[in-house]
PDB file of C-alpha atoms in Angstrom:
ATOM      1  CA  UNK N   1     123.819 -85.987 -26.263  1.00 96.00           C
ATOM      2  CA  UNK N   2     125.229 -85.812 -22.694  1.00 98.00           C
ATOM      3  CA  UNK N   3     122.610 -85.800 -19.691  1.00 98.00           C
ATOM      4  CA  UNK N   4     122.615 -85.830 -16.089  1.00 98.00           C
ATOM      5  CA  UNK N   5     119.705 -88.115 -14.560  1.00 98.00           C
ATOM      6  CA  UNK N   6     118.701 -87.813 -11.015  1.00 98.00           C
ATOM      7  CA  UNK N   7     116.521 -90.112  -9.207  1.00 97.00           C
ATOM      8  CA  UNK N   8     117.341 -93.948 -10.227  1.00 97.00           C
ATOM      9  CA  UNK N   9     113.719 -95.653  -9.113  1.00 93.00           C
ATOM     10  CA  UNK N  10     111.568 -97.619 -11.528  1.00 87.00           C
ATOM     11  CA  UNK N  11     111.651 -95.127 -13.985  1.00 93.00           C
ATOM     12  CA  UNK N  12     114.590 -93.093 -13.864  1.00 96.00           C
ATOM     13  CA  UNK N  13     116.857 -95.992 -14.068  1.00 97.00           C
ATOM     14  CA  UNK N  14     115.447 -97.196 -17.068  1.00 96.00           C
ATOM     15  CA  UNK N  15     115.440 -93.969 -18.933  1.00 97.00           C
ATOM     16  CA  UNK N  16     119.113 -93.619 -18.130  1.00 98.00           C
ATOM     17  CA  UNK N  17     119.378 -97.316 -19.625  1.00 97.00           C
ATOM     18  CA  UNK N  18     117.541 -96.783 -22.891  1.00 97.00           C
ATOM     19  CA  UNK N  19     119.366 -93.457 -23.256  1.00 98.00           C
ATOM     20  CA  UNK N  20     122.290 -95.249 -23.082  1.00 98.00           C
ATOM     21  CA  UNK N  21     121.860 -97.796 -25.252  1.00 97.00           C
ATOM     22  CA  UNK N  22     120.587 -95.441 -27.627  1.00 97.00           C
ATOM     23  CA  UNK N  23     124.333 -93.831 -27.696  1.00 97.00           C
ATOM     24  CA  UNK N  24     123.786 -91.041 -25.044  1.00 98.00           C
ATOM     25  CA  UNK N  25     126.407 -90.244 -22.485  1.00 98.00           C
ATOM     26  CA  UNK N  26     124.222 -90.342 -19.304  1.00 98.00           C
ATOM     27  CA  UNK N  27     125.780 -88.931 -15.760  1.00 98.00           C
ATOM     28  CA  UNK N  28     123.455 -90.675 -12.953  1.00 98.00           C
ATOM     29  CA  UNK N  29     123.054 -89.662  -9.505  1.00 98.00           C
ATOM     30  CA  UNK N  30     120.873 -91.183  -6.687  1.00 97.00           C
ATOM     31  CA  UNK N  31     120.680 -90.958  -2.878  1.00 94.00           C
ATOM     32  CA  UNK N  32     121.568 -95.051  -2.985  1.00 95.00           C
ATOM     33  CA  UNK N  33     125.296 -95.175  -3.963  1.00 96.00           C
ATOM     34  CA  UNK N  34     124.819 -98.850  -4.726  1.00 96.00           C
ATOM     35  CA  UNK N  35     122.423 -97.922  -7.264  1.00 97.00           C
ATOM     36  CA  UNK N  36     124.551 -95.395  -8.854  1.00 97.00           C
ATOM     37  CA  UNK N  37     127.320 -98.175  -8.715  1.00 97.00           C
ATOM     38  CA  UNK N  38     125.314-100.644 -10.545  1.00 97.00           C
ATOM     39  CA  UNK N  39     124.288 -98.400 -13.618  1.00 97.00           C
ATOM     40  CA  UNK N  40     128.226 -96.988 -13.479  1.00 97.00           C
ATOM     41  CA  UNK N  41     128.737-100.832 -14.438  1.00 96.00           C
ATOM     42  CA  UNK N  42     126.299-100.849 -17.265  1.00 96.00           C
ATOM     43  CA  UNK N  43     128.296 -98.213 -18.788  1.00 95.00           C
ATOM     44  CA  UNK N  44     127.521 -94.762 -17.278  1.00 97.00           C
ATOM     45  CA  UNK N  45     129.117 -92.109 -15.210  1.00 97.00           C
ATOM     46  CA  UNK N  46     128.190 -92.086 -11.400  1.00 97.00           C
ATOM     47  CA  UNK N  47     127.946 -88.925  -9.674  1.00 97.00           C
ATOM     48  CA  UNK N  48     128.427 -88.635  -5.957  1.00 96.00           C
ATOM     49  CA  UNK N  49     126.173 -85.575  -5.541  1.00 97.00           C
ATOM     50  CA  UNK N  50     124.675 -82.909  -7.898  1.00 97.00           C
ATOM     51  CA  UNK N  51     127.562 -80.735  -7.450  1.00 97.00           C
ATOM     52  CA  UNK N  52     129.905 -83.708  -8.620  1.00 97.00           C
ATOM     53  CA  UNK N  53     127.445 -84.191 -11.573  1.00 98.00           C
ATOM     54  CA  UNK N  54     127.600 -80.459 -12.347  1.00 97.00           C
ATOM     55  CA  UNK N  55     131.395 -81.066 -12.878  1.00 97.00           C
ATOM     56  CA  UNK N  56     131.057 -83.642 -14.998  1.00 97.00           C
ATOM     57  CA  UNK N  57     128.488 -82.445 -17.294  1.00 97.00           C
ATOM     58  CA  UNK N  58     129.732 -80.085 -20.128  1.00 95.00           C
ATOM     59  CA  UNK N  59     127.545 -76.800 -20.697  1.00 89.00           C
ATOM     60  CA  UNK N  60     125.362 -76.332 -21.561  1.00 96.00           C
ATOM     61  CA  UNK N  61     124.274 -78.901 -19.291  1.00 98.00           C
ATOM     62  CA  UNK N  62     121.014 -80.765 -19.144  1.00 98.00           C
ATOM     63  CA  UNK N  63     119.469 -82.106 -15.933  1.00 98.00           C
ATOM     64  CA  UNK N  64     116.562 -84.642 -16.070  1.00 98.00           C
ATOM     65  CA  UNK N  65     114.841 -84.926 -12.181  1.00 98.00           C
ATOM     66  CA  UNK N  66     112.894 -87.972 -12.152  1.00 97.00           C
ATOM     67  CA  UNK N  67     111.596 -88.120  -8.385  1.00 96.00           C
ATOM     68  CA  UNK N  68     108.577 -88.367  -6.798  1.00 91.00           C
ATOM     69  CA  UNK N  69     106.376 -85.083  -7.378  1.00 89.00           C
ATOM     70  CA  UNK N  70     106.196 -82.654  -4.211  1.00 90.00           C
ATOM     71  CA  UNK N  71     109.067 -82.068  -1.630  1.00 93.00           C
ATOM     72  CA  UNK N  72     111.809 -84.486  -3.256  1.00 95.00           C
ATOM     73  CA  UNK N  73     111.400 -82.487  -6.836  1.00 96.00           C
ATOM     74  CA  UNK N  74     110.890 -79.667  -5.316  1.00 97.00           C
ATOM     75  CA  UNK N  75     114.286 -79.462  -3.216  1.00 97.00           C
ATOM     76  CA  UNK N  76     116.351 -80.687  -5.845  1.00 97.00           C
ATOM     77  CA  UNK N  77     115.194 -78.262  -8.600  1.00 97.00           C
ATOM     78  CA  UNK N  78     115.746 -75.325  -5.744  1.00 97.00           C
ATOM     79  CA  UNK N  79     119.291 -77.158  -5.379  1.00 97.00           C
ATOM     80  CA  UNK N  80     119.924 -77.579  -9.244  1.00 98.00           C
ATOM     81  CA  UNK N  81     119.054 -73.618  -9.517  1.00 97.00           C
ATOM     82  CA  UNK N  82     121.862 -72.830  -7.492  1.00 97.00           C
ATOM     83  CA  UNK N  83     124.454 -74.895  -9.139  1.00 96.00           C
ATOM     84  CA  UNK N  84     123.536 -74.532 -12.851  1.00 97.00           C
ATOM     85  CA  UNK N  85     124.749 -71.789 -14.985  1.00 97.00           C
ATOM     86  CA  UNK N  86     122.844 -69.429 -17.320  1.00 98.00           C
ATOM     87  CA  UNK N  87     121.893 -71.766 -20.592  1.00 98.00           C
ATOM     88  CA  UNK N  88     121.606 -74.991 -18.545  1.00 98.00           C
ATOM     89  CA  UNK N  89     118.316 -76.922 -18.918  1.00 98.00           C
ATOM     90  CA  UNK N  90     116.367 -78.464 -15.707  1.00 98.00           C
ATOM     91  CA  UNK N  91     113.876 -81.051 -16.964  1.00 98.00           C
ATOM     92  CA  UNK N  92     111.019 -82.615 -14.449  1.00 98.00           C
ATOM     93  CA  UNK N  93     110.117 -86.128 -15.570  1.00 97.00           C
ATOM     94  CA  UNK N  94     107.774 -86.715 -12.802  1.00 93.00           C
ATOM     95  CA  UNK N  95     104.200 -86.179 -11.993  1.00 92.00           C
ATOM     96  CA  UNK N  96     104.364 -82.602 -10.950  1.00 95.00           C
ATOM     97  CA  UNK N  97     101.294 -80.273 -10.710  1.00 96.00           C
ATOM     98  CA  UNK N  98     101.713 -78.239 -13.699  1.00 97.00           C
ATOM     99  CA  UNK N  99     101.192 -74.886 -11.883  1.00 97.00           C
ATOM    100  CA  UNK N 100     104.305 -75.581  -9.902  1.00 97.00           C
ATOM    101  CA  UNK N 101     105.804 -75.901 -13.466  1.00 98.00           C
ATOM    102  CA  UNK N 102     104.638 -72.323 -14.449  1.00 98.00           C
ATOM    103  CA  UNK N 103     105.955 -70.855 -11.242  1.00 98.00           C
ATOM    104  CA  UNK N 104     109.480 -72.538 -11.507  1.00 98.00           C
ATOM    105  CA  UNK N 105     109.852 -71.793 -15.295  1.00 98.00           C
ATOM    106  CA  UNK N 106     109.512 -68.288 -14.124  1.00 98.00           C
ATOM    107  CA  UNK N 107     111.726 -68.371 -11.614  1.00 98.00           C
ATOM    108  CA  UNK N 108     114.375 -70.312 -13.048  1.00 98.00           C
ATOM    109  CA  UNK N 109     114.054 -67.815 -16.284  1.00 98.00           C
ATOM    110  CA  UNK N 110     115.498 -65.334 -14.083  1.00 97.00           C
ATOM    111  CA  UNK N 111     118.680 -67.183 -13.549  1.00 97.00           C
ATOM    112  CA  UNK N 112     119.059 -67.493 -17.496  1.00 98.00           C
ATOM    113  CA  UNK N 113     118.126 -71.140 -17.068  1.00 98.00           C
ATOM    114  CA  UNK N 114     115.437 -73.323 -19.337  1.00 98.00           C
ATOM    115  CA  UNK N 115     112.865 -75.474 -17.532  1.00 98.00           C
ATOM    116  CA  UNK N 116     111.151 -78.293 -19.467  1.00 98.00           C
ATOM    117  CA  UNK N 117     108.239 -80.531 -18.034  1.00 98.00           C
ATOM    118  CA  UNK N 118     107.928 -83.705 -19.556  1.00 98.00           C
ATOM    119  CA  UNK N 119     104.725 -85.915 -18.450  1.00 97.00           C
ATOM    120  CA  UNK N 120     106.253 -89.508 -18.969  1.00 95.00           C
ATOM    121  CA  UNK N 121     104.024 -92.433 -19.353  1.00 93.00           C
ATOM    122  CA  UNK N 122     105.316 -96.078 -19.703  1.00 88.00           C
ATOM    123  CA  UNK N 123     106.273 -97.265 -16.334  1.00 83.00           C
ATOM    124  CA  UNK N 124     108.212-100.501 -15.626  1.00 81.00           C
ATOM    125  CA  UNK N 125     108.041-101.261 -19.562  1.00 87.00           C
ATOM    126  CA  UNK N 126     109.203 -98.103 -21.002  1.00 90.00           C
ATOM    127  CA  UNK N 127     112.697 -99.585 -21.201  1.00 93.00           C
ATOM    128  CA  UNK N 128     111.756-101.849 -23.979  1.00 92.00           C
ATOM    129  CA  UNK N 129     108.385-100.442 -25.232  1.00 92.00           C
ATOM    130  CA  UNK N 130     109.572 -96.791 -25.219  1.00 95.00           C
ATOM    131  CA  UNK N 131     107.715 -93.809 -23.435  1.00 96.00           C
ATOM    132  CA  UNK N 132     105.199 -91.690 -24.311  1.00 96.00           C
ATOM    133  CA  UNK N 133     105.867 -88.202 -23.665  1.00 98.00           C
ATOM    134  CA  UNK N 134     104.043 -84.825 -23.321  1.00 98.00           C
ATOM    135  CA  UNK N 135     106.486 -81.935 -23.064  1.00 98.00           C
ATOM    136  CA  UNK N 136     106.044 -78.309 -21.769  1.00 98.00           C
ATOM    137  CA  UNK N 137     108.622 -75.554 -22.703  1.00 98.00           C
ATOM    138  CA  UNK N 138     110.237 -72.988 -24.892  1.00 98.00           C
ATOM    139  CA  UNK N 139     110.187 -74.365 -28.572  1.00 98.00           C
ATOM    140  CA  UNK N 140     114.049 -73.922 -28.886  1.00 98.00           C
ATOM    141  CA  UNK N 141     114.633 -75.695 -25.555  1.00 98.00           C
ATOM    142  CA  UNK N 142     112.654 -78.458 -26.541  1.00 98.00           C
ATOM    143  CA  UNK N 143     113.793 -78.702 -30.448  1.00 98.00           C
ATOM    144  CA  UNK N 144     117.271 -78.913 -28.921  1.00 98.00           C
ATOM    145  CA  UNK N 145     116.355 -81.832 -26.848  1.00 98.00           C
ATOM    146  CA  UNK N 146     114.724 -83.405 -29.378  1.00 98.00           C
ATOM    147  CA  UNK N 147     117.521 -86.244 -29.788  1.00 98.00           C
ATOM    148  CA  UNK N 148     116.869 -87.535 -26.075  1.00 98.00           C
ATOM    149  CA  UNK N 149     112.989 -87.383 -26.645  1.00 98.00           C
ATOM    150  CA  UNK N 150     113.209 -89.277 -29.952  1.00 98.00           C
ATOM    151  CA  UNK N 151     115.476 -91.998 -28.257  1.00 98.00           C
ATOM    152  CA  UNK N 152     113.157 -92.665 -25.369  1.00 98.00           C
ATOM    153  CA  UNK N 153     109.795 -92.640 -27.474  1.00 97.00           C
ATOM    154  CA  UNK N 154     108.616 -95.767 -28.682  1.00 95.00           C
ATOM    155  CA  UNK N 155     108.817 -94.932 -32.599  1.00 95.00           C
ATOM    156  CA  UNK N 156     106.191 -95.741 -35.164  1.00 91.00           C
ATOM    157  CA  UNK N 157     106.378 -99.651 -34.510  1.00 88.00           C
ATOM    158  CA  UNK N 158     103.721-101.433 -36.059  1.00 86.00           C
ATOM    159  CA  UNK N 159     100.539 -99.072 -35.521  1.00 87.00           C
ATOM    160  CA  UNK N 160      99.173 -97.613 -38.738  1.00 88.00           C
ATOM    161  CA  UNK N 161      98.846 -93.903 -39.245  1.00 88.00           C
ATOM    162  CA  UNK N 162      95.512 -92.779 -38.112  1.00 90.00           C
ATOM    163  CA  UNK N 163      93.119 -92.350 -41.238  1.00 89.00           C
ATOM    164  CA  UNK N 164      92.811 -89.092 -42.576  1.00 92.00           C
ATOM    165  CA  UNK N 165      95.621 -87.491 -40.649  1.00 90.00           C
ATOM    166  CA  UNK N 166      98.178 -85.223 -42.464  1.00 88.00           C
ATOM    167  CA  UNK N 167     100.188 -83.833 -40.279  1.00 86.00           C
ATOM    168  CA  UNK N 168     103.693 -82.363 -40.915  1.00 87.00           C
ATOM    169  CA  UNK N 169     105.085 -82.822 -37.617  1.00 92.00           C
ATOM    170  CA  UNK N 170     105.268 -86.644 -36.617  1.00 92.00           C
ATOM    171  CA  UNK N 171     106.549 -86.418 -33.584  1.00 96.00           C
ATOM    172  CA  UNK N 172     103.127 -87.629 -32.108  1.00 95.00           C
ATOM    173  CA  UNK N 173     103.503 -90.727 -34.418  1.00 95.00           C
ATOM    174  CA  UNK N 174     106.712 -91.406 -32.778  1.00 95.00           C
ATOM    175  CA  UNK N 175     105.364 -91.161 -29.404  1.00 96.00           C
ATOM    176  CA  UNK N 176     105.913 -88.025 -27.864  1.00 98.00           C
ATOM    177  CA  UNK N 177     104.765 -84.104 -28.169  1.00 98.00           C
ATOM    178  CA  UNK N 178     105.785 -80.346 -27.818  1.00 98.00           C
ATOM    179  CA  UNK N 179     102.483 -79.705 -25.965  1.00 98.00           C
ATOM    180  CA  UNK N 180     103.033 -75.918 -25.427  1.00 98.00           C
ATOM    181  CA  UNK N 181     104.821 -73.571 -23.156  1.00 98.00           C
ATOM    182  CA  UNK N 182     105.745 -74.652 -19.321  1.00 98.00           C
ATOM    183  CA  UNK N 183     103.269 -76.678 -17.513  1.00 98.00           C
ATOM    184  CA  UNK N 184     101.245 -77.880 -20.614  1.00 98.00           C
ATOM    185  CA  UNK N 185     103.038 -81.189 -20.686  1.00 98.00           C
ATOM    186  CA  UNK N 186     102.320 -81.892 -17.339  1.00 98.00           C
ATOM    187  CA  UNK N 187      98.742 -80.772 -17.740  1.00 98.00           C
ATOM    188  CA  UNK N 188      98.188 -83.121 -20.353  1.00 98.00           C
ATOM    189  CA  UNK N 189      99.813 -85.909 -18.513  1.00 97.00           C
ATOM    190  CA  UNK N 190      97.688 -85.105 -15.593  1.00 96.00           C
ATOM    191  CA  UNK N 191      94.600 -85.414 -17.837  1.00 97.00           C
ATOM    192  CA  UNK N 192      95.741 -88.665 -19.006  1.00 95.00           C
ATOM    193  CA  UNK N 193      96.111 -90.346 -15.590  1.00 93.00           C
ATOM    194  CA  UNK N 194      92.519 -89.089 -14.538  1.00 95.00           C
ATOM    195  CA  UNK N 195      91.302 -91.041 -17.792  1.00 95.00           C
ATOM    196  CA  UNK N 196      93.543 -93.896 -16.503  1.00 93.00           C
ATOM    197  CA  UNK N 197      91.586 -93.822 -13.338  1.00 93.00           C
ATOM    198  CA  UNK N 198      88.437 -94.116 -14.851  1.00 95.00           C
ATOM    199  CA  UNK N 199      89.580 -96.992 -17.533  1.00 95.00           C
ATOM    200  CA  UNK N 200      90.713 -98.990 -14.857  1.00 92.00           C
ATOM    201  CA  UNK N 201      87.876 -98.729 -12.475  1.00 94.00           C
ATOM    202  CA  UNK N 202      85.829 -99.433 -15.620  1.00 95.00           C
ATOM    203  CA  UNK N 203      87.558-102.681 -16.141  1.00 95.00           C
ATOM    204  CA  UNK N 204      87.701-103.688 -12.239  1.00 94.00           C
ATOM    205  CA  UNK N 205      84.052-102.870 -11.724  1.00 95.00           C
ATOM    206  CA  UNK N 206      83.153-104.796 -14.746  1.00 96.00           C
ATOM    207  CA  UNK N 207      85.066-108.063 -13.606  1.00 95.00           C
ATOM    208  CA  UNK N 208      83.596-107.755 -10.476  1.00 94.00           C
ATOM    209  CA  UNK N 209      80.298-108.263 -11.569  1.00 94.00           C
ATOM    210  CA  UNK N 210      81.036-111.011 -13.414  1.00 95.00           C
ATOM    211  CA  UNK N 211      82.912-112.767 -10.400  1.00 93.00           C
ATOM    212  CA  UNK N 212      80.092-111.965  -8.572  1.00 93.00           C
ATOM    213  CA  UNK N 213      77.621-113.700 -10.859  1.00 93.00           C
ATOM    214  CA  UNK N 214      78.219-117.038  -9.026  1.00 89.00           C
ATOM    215  CA  UNK N 215      76.859-115.414  -5.755  1.00 90.00           C
ATOM    216  CA  UNK N 216      74.371-117.163  -3.686  1.00 88.00           C
ATOM    217  CA  UNK N 217      72.259-114.174  -3.019  1.00 88.00           C
ATOM    218  CA  UNK N 218      71.241-115.048  -6.623  1.00 90.00           C
ATOM    219  CA  UNK N 219      68.573-117.687  -8.036  1.00 91.00           C
ATOM    220  CA  UNK N 220      70.470-120.917  -8.531  1.00 91.00           C
ATOM    221  CA  UNK N 221      69.678-121.264 -12.190  1.00 91.00           C
ATOM    222  CA  UNK N 222      70.868-117.446 -12.739  1.00 91.00           C
ATOM    223  CA  UNK N 223      74.001-118.193 -11.088  1.00 92.00           C
ATOM    224  CA  UNK N 224      77.427-118.620 -13.457  1.00 94.00           C
ATOM    225  CA  UNK N 225      80.817-119.935 -12.460  1.00 93.00           C
ATOM    226  CA  UNK N 226      82.550-117.504 -15.013  1.00 95.00           C
ATOM    227  CA  UNK N 227      86.214-118.407 -16.247  1.00 96.00           C
ATOM    228  CA  UNK N 228      87.627-114.838 -15.835  1.00 96.00           C
ATOM    229  CA  UNK N 229      90.782-115.565 -17.332  1.00 96.00           C
ATOM    230  CA  UNK N 230      89.307-116.801 -20.721  1.00 97.00           C
ATOM    231  CA  UNK N 231      86.954-113.769 -20.420  1.00 97.00           C
ATOM    232  CA  UNK N 232      90.047-111.289 -20.266  1.00 97.00           C
ATOM    233  CA  UNK N 233      91.553-113.099 -22.744  1.00 97.00           C
ATOM    234  CA  UNK N 234      88.949-113.290 -25.453  1.00 97.00           C
ATOM    235  CA  UNK N 235      88.319-109.768 -25.010  1.00 97.00           C
ATOM    236  CA  UNK N 236      91.981-108.944 -25.688  1.00 96.00           C
ATOM    237  CA  UNK N 237      91.298-110.629 -29.317  1.00 96.00           C
ATOM    238  CA  UNK N 238      89.427-108.260 -31.691  1.00 93.00           C
ATOM    239  CA  UNK N 239      87.168-106.635 -28.861  1.00 96.00           C
ATOM    240  CA  UNK N 240      86.213-102.962 -28.751  1.00 96.00           C
ATOM    241  CA  UNK N 241      87.511-102.794 -25.463  1.00 95.00           C
ATOM    242  CA  UNK N 242      90.947-104.186 -25.816  1.00 95.00           C
ATOM    243  CA  UNK N 243      93.952-102.309 -24.477  1.00 94.00           C
ATOM    244  CA  UNK N 244      97.074-102.549 -22.867  1.00 92.00           C
ATOM    245  CA  UNK N 245      95.235-102.230 -19.207  1.00 94.00           C
ATOM    246  CA  UNK N 246      93.100-105.500 -20.431  1.00 95.00           C
ATOM    247  CA  UNK N 247      96.433-106.988 -21.660  1.00 94.00           C
ATOM    248  CA  UNK N 248      97.681-106.668 -17.763  1.00 93.00           C
ATOM    249  CA  UNK N 249      94.484-107.548 -16.660  1.00 94.00           C
ATOM    250  CA  UNK N 250      94.667-111.045 -18.671  1.00 95.00           C
ATOM    251  CA  UNK N 251      98.200-111.417 -17.247  1.00 93.00           C
ATOM    252  CA  UNK N 252      96.830-110.914 -13.592  1.00 93.00           C
ATOM    253  CA  UNK N 253      94.241-113.406 -13.861  1.00 94.00           C
ATOM    254  CA  UNK N 254      96.364-115.892 -15.475  1.00 93.00           C
ATOM    255  CA  UNK N 255      98.702-115.873 -12.279  1.00 87.00           C
ATOM    256  CA  UNK N 256      95.728-116.186  -9.650  1.00 89.00           C
ATOM    257  CA  UNK N 257      92.106-115.358 -10.720  1.00 89.00           C
ATOM    258  CA  UNK N 258      91.266-114.812  -7.103  1.00 90.00           C
ATOM    259  CA  UNK N 259      94.016-112.008  -6.858  1.00 90.00           C
ATOM    260  CA  UNK N 260      94.842-112.901  -3.316  1.00 87.00           C
ATOM    261  CA  UNK N 261      98.358-111.222  -3.264  1.00 86.00           C
ATOM    262  CA  UNK N 262      96.683-108.072  -3.832  1.00 86.00           C
ATOM    263  CA  UNK N 263      95.433-105.880  -1.050  1.00 82.00           C
ATOM    264  CA  UNK N 264      92.885-104.054  -2.729  1.00 85.00           C
ATOM    265  CA  UNK N 265      93.983-100.959  -0.858  1.00 85.00           C
ATOM    266  CA  UNK N 266      94.323 -98.437  -3.952  1.00 85.00           C
ATOM    267  CA  UNK N 267      96.621 -95.588  -3.606  1.00 82.00           C
ATOM    268  CA  UNK N 268      96.449 -92.502  -6.052  1.00 82.00           C
ATOM    269  CA  UNK N 269      99.380 -90.352  -6.962  1.00 76.00           C
ATOM    270  CA  UNK N 270      97.678 -87.039  -6.936  1.00 85.00           C
ATOM    271  CA  UNK N 271      96.890 -86.471 -10.591  1.00 89.00           C
ATOM    272  CA  UNK N 272      93.825 -87.767 -10.362  1.00 91.00           C
ATOM    273  CA  UNK N 273      92.736 -85.081  -8.030  1.00 93.00           C
ATOM    274  CA  UNK N 274      94.391 -82.698  -9.906  1.00 94.00           C
ATOM    275  CA  UNK N 275      92.125 -83.329 -12.814  1.00 95.00           C
ATOM    276  CA  UNK N 276      89.135 -82.947 -10.782  1.00 95.00           C
ATOM    277  CA  UNK N 277      90.494 -79.482  -9.660  1.00 95.00           C
ATOM    278  CA  UNK N 278      91.107 -78.415 -13.176  1.00 96.00           C
ATOM    279  CA  UNK N 279      87.603 -79.837 -14.420  1.00 95.00           C
ATOM    280  CA  UNK N 280      85.798 -77.666 -11.626  1.00 95.00           C
ATOM    281  CA  UNK N 281      88.154 -74.569 -12.305  1.00 97.00           C
ATOM    282  CA  UNK N 282      87.050 -74.955 -16.203  1.00 96.00           C
ATOM    283  CA  UNK N 283      83.409 -75.872 -15.252  1.00 97.00           C
ATOM    284  CA  UNK N 284      83.521 -79.126 -16.913  1.00 96.00           C
ATOM    285  CA  UNK N 285      81.618 -82.109 -15.591  1.00 95.00           C
ATOM    286  CA  UNK N 286      84.168 -85.304 -15.121  1.00 95.00           C
ATOM    287  CA  UNK N 287      81.479 -87.592 -13.891  1.00 96.00           C
ATOM    288  CA  UNK N 288      83.326 -91.058 -14.464  1.00 94.00           C
ATOM    289  CA  UNK N 289      86.861 -89.556 -13.595  1.00 95.00           C
ATOM    290  CA  UNK N 290      85.483 -87.970 -10.211  1.00 95.00           C
ATOM    291  CA  UNK N 291      83.397 -91.544  -9.430  1.00 94.00           C
ATOM    292  CA  UNK N 292      87.007 -93.396 -10.064  1.00 93.00           C
ATOM    293  CA  UNK N 293      88.893 -91.100  -7.805  1.00 93.00           C
ATOM    294  CA  UNK N 294      86.115 -91.675  -4.968  1.00 90.00           C
ATOM    295  CA  UNK N 295      86.337 -95.431  -5.397  1.00 90.00           C
ATOM    296  CA  UNK N 296      90.124 -95.280  -4.567  1.00 90.00           C
ATOM    297  CA  UNK N 297      89.363 -93.602  -1.257  1.00 87.00           C
ATOM    298  CA  UNK N 298      86.501 -96.015  -0.514  1.00 85.00           C
ATOM    299  CA  UNK N 299      89.272 -98.852  -1.361  1.00 87.00           C
ATOM    300  CA  UNK N 300      91.119 -97.901   2.157  1.00 83.00           C
ATOM    301  CA  UNK N 301      88.264 -98.865   4.161  1.00 78.00           C
ATOM    302  CA  UNK N 302      86.714-101.818   2.564  1.00 76.00           C
ATOM    303  CA  UNK N 303      88.467-103.960   0.001  1.00 81.00           C
ATOM    304  CA  UNK N 304      86.308-105.512  -2.721  1.00 86.00           C
ATOM    305  CA  UNK N 305      87.512-107.828  -5.849  1.00 90.00           C
ATOM    306  CA  UNK N 306      87.388-104.731  -8.264  1.00 88.00           C
ATOM    307  CA  UNK N 307      89.816-103.027  -5.549  1.00 88.00           C
ATOM    308  CA  UNK N 308      92.425-106.236  -5.814  1.00 90.00           C
ATOM    309  CA  UNK N 309      92.209-105.976  -9.949  1.00 91.00           C
ATOM    310  CA  UNK N 310      93.027-102.313  -9.648  1.00 91.00           C
ATOM    311  CA  UNK N 311      96.048-103.378  -7.542  1.00 88.00           C
ATOM    312  CA  UNK N 312      96.866-105.704 -10.090  1.00 90.00           C
ATOM    313  CA  UNK N 313      96.771-103.520 -13.265  1.00 89.00           C
ATOM    314  CA  UNK N 314      98.763-100.654 -11.065  1.00 88.00           C
ATOM    315  CA  UNK N 315     101.301-103.581 -10.327  1.00 86.00           C
ATOM    316  CA  UNK N 316     101.269-104.493 -13.929  1.00 84.00           C
ATOM    317  CA  UNK N 317     102.221-101.179 -15.702  1.00 86.00           C
ATOM    318  CA  UNK N 318     104.208 -99.503 -12.801  1.00 78.00           C
ATOM    319  CA  UNK N 319     105.398-101.832 -10.462  1.00 77.00           C
ATOM    320  CA  UNK N 320     103.013-100.331  -7.582  1.00 75.00           C
ATOM    321  CA  UNK N 321     102.520-102.514  -4.616  1.00 76.00           C
ATOM    322  CA  UNK N 322      99.660-101.725  -2.614  1.00 66.00           C
ATOM    323  CA  UNK N 323     100.644-102.104   0.987  1.00 55.00           C
ATOM    324  CA  UNK N 324      97.547-103.763   3.149  1.00 50.00           C
ATOM    325  CA  UNK N 325      96.150-101.412   6.074  1.00 45.00           C
TER     326      UNK N 325
END
């Protein structure tokens, strides 16, 4: 398929690369002309503007927007709505608030344009590992885009099928789902990120307890100088708390057990907040997720070892660099 990719940052560029490797025809645009030129050198078609991209793409055109949530995405989709023709598809693959998706889908439908929201997980590793995707939109539109999603997804790989599962739709086993109508994809991804906050906080606090066991505040015979690198490694192998986040933790500790290069100033993308808001609207208690969000706020005032480990994990999966304050 032919597709336009707008926004060639950490994930957008690799999405374009993975699609190109899979035989799809990618037209790419970014504010950085150098980035566009670099990907053009990798076999893609570079565009100098959104209008230029629209002129290159054959109808019905597919535009995939991969920009930061908020104004950059909103402004780009507004411009695309003016350029696009009836039948064209606009995909938002960023971390947009799901209620914005609902609004946009209605507005674009009035122009006979299709809107699809794709919650995309995979970070900087997606090029090789593939992307887990949670998709919202009209059934027929999503079905027509399946070659793109199938190419980006991890595929079945070596993961065994869940015992007892008998679903006829195997897309979930290949790494992507059609969650429902507009907004549902980003809603599922929003909760995914809320859970991510909680998991990361649990690892961070646990390793902080392990590290502090050597504190002079404790009785001498109750102090342990524990090897955190080995602990992370052994937990990766057969433990019930093994996970990719633990893998990233182990890699960070191998490099530097003290995590000196990480500031401990932990940012939040907004999705943790949105998850808490949704839980409040639904009257669902989310004690762990809300505590994890508040811990990130606190990290901006004082930095603990746990905060540094959070920074290390964020860098590991997403390339996020925490800036010391």
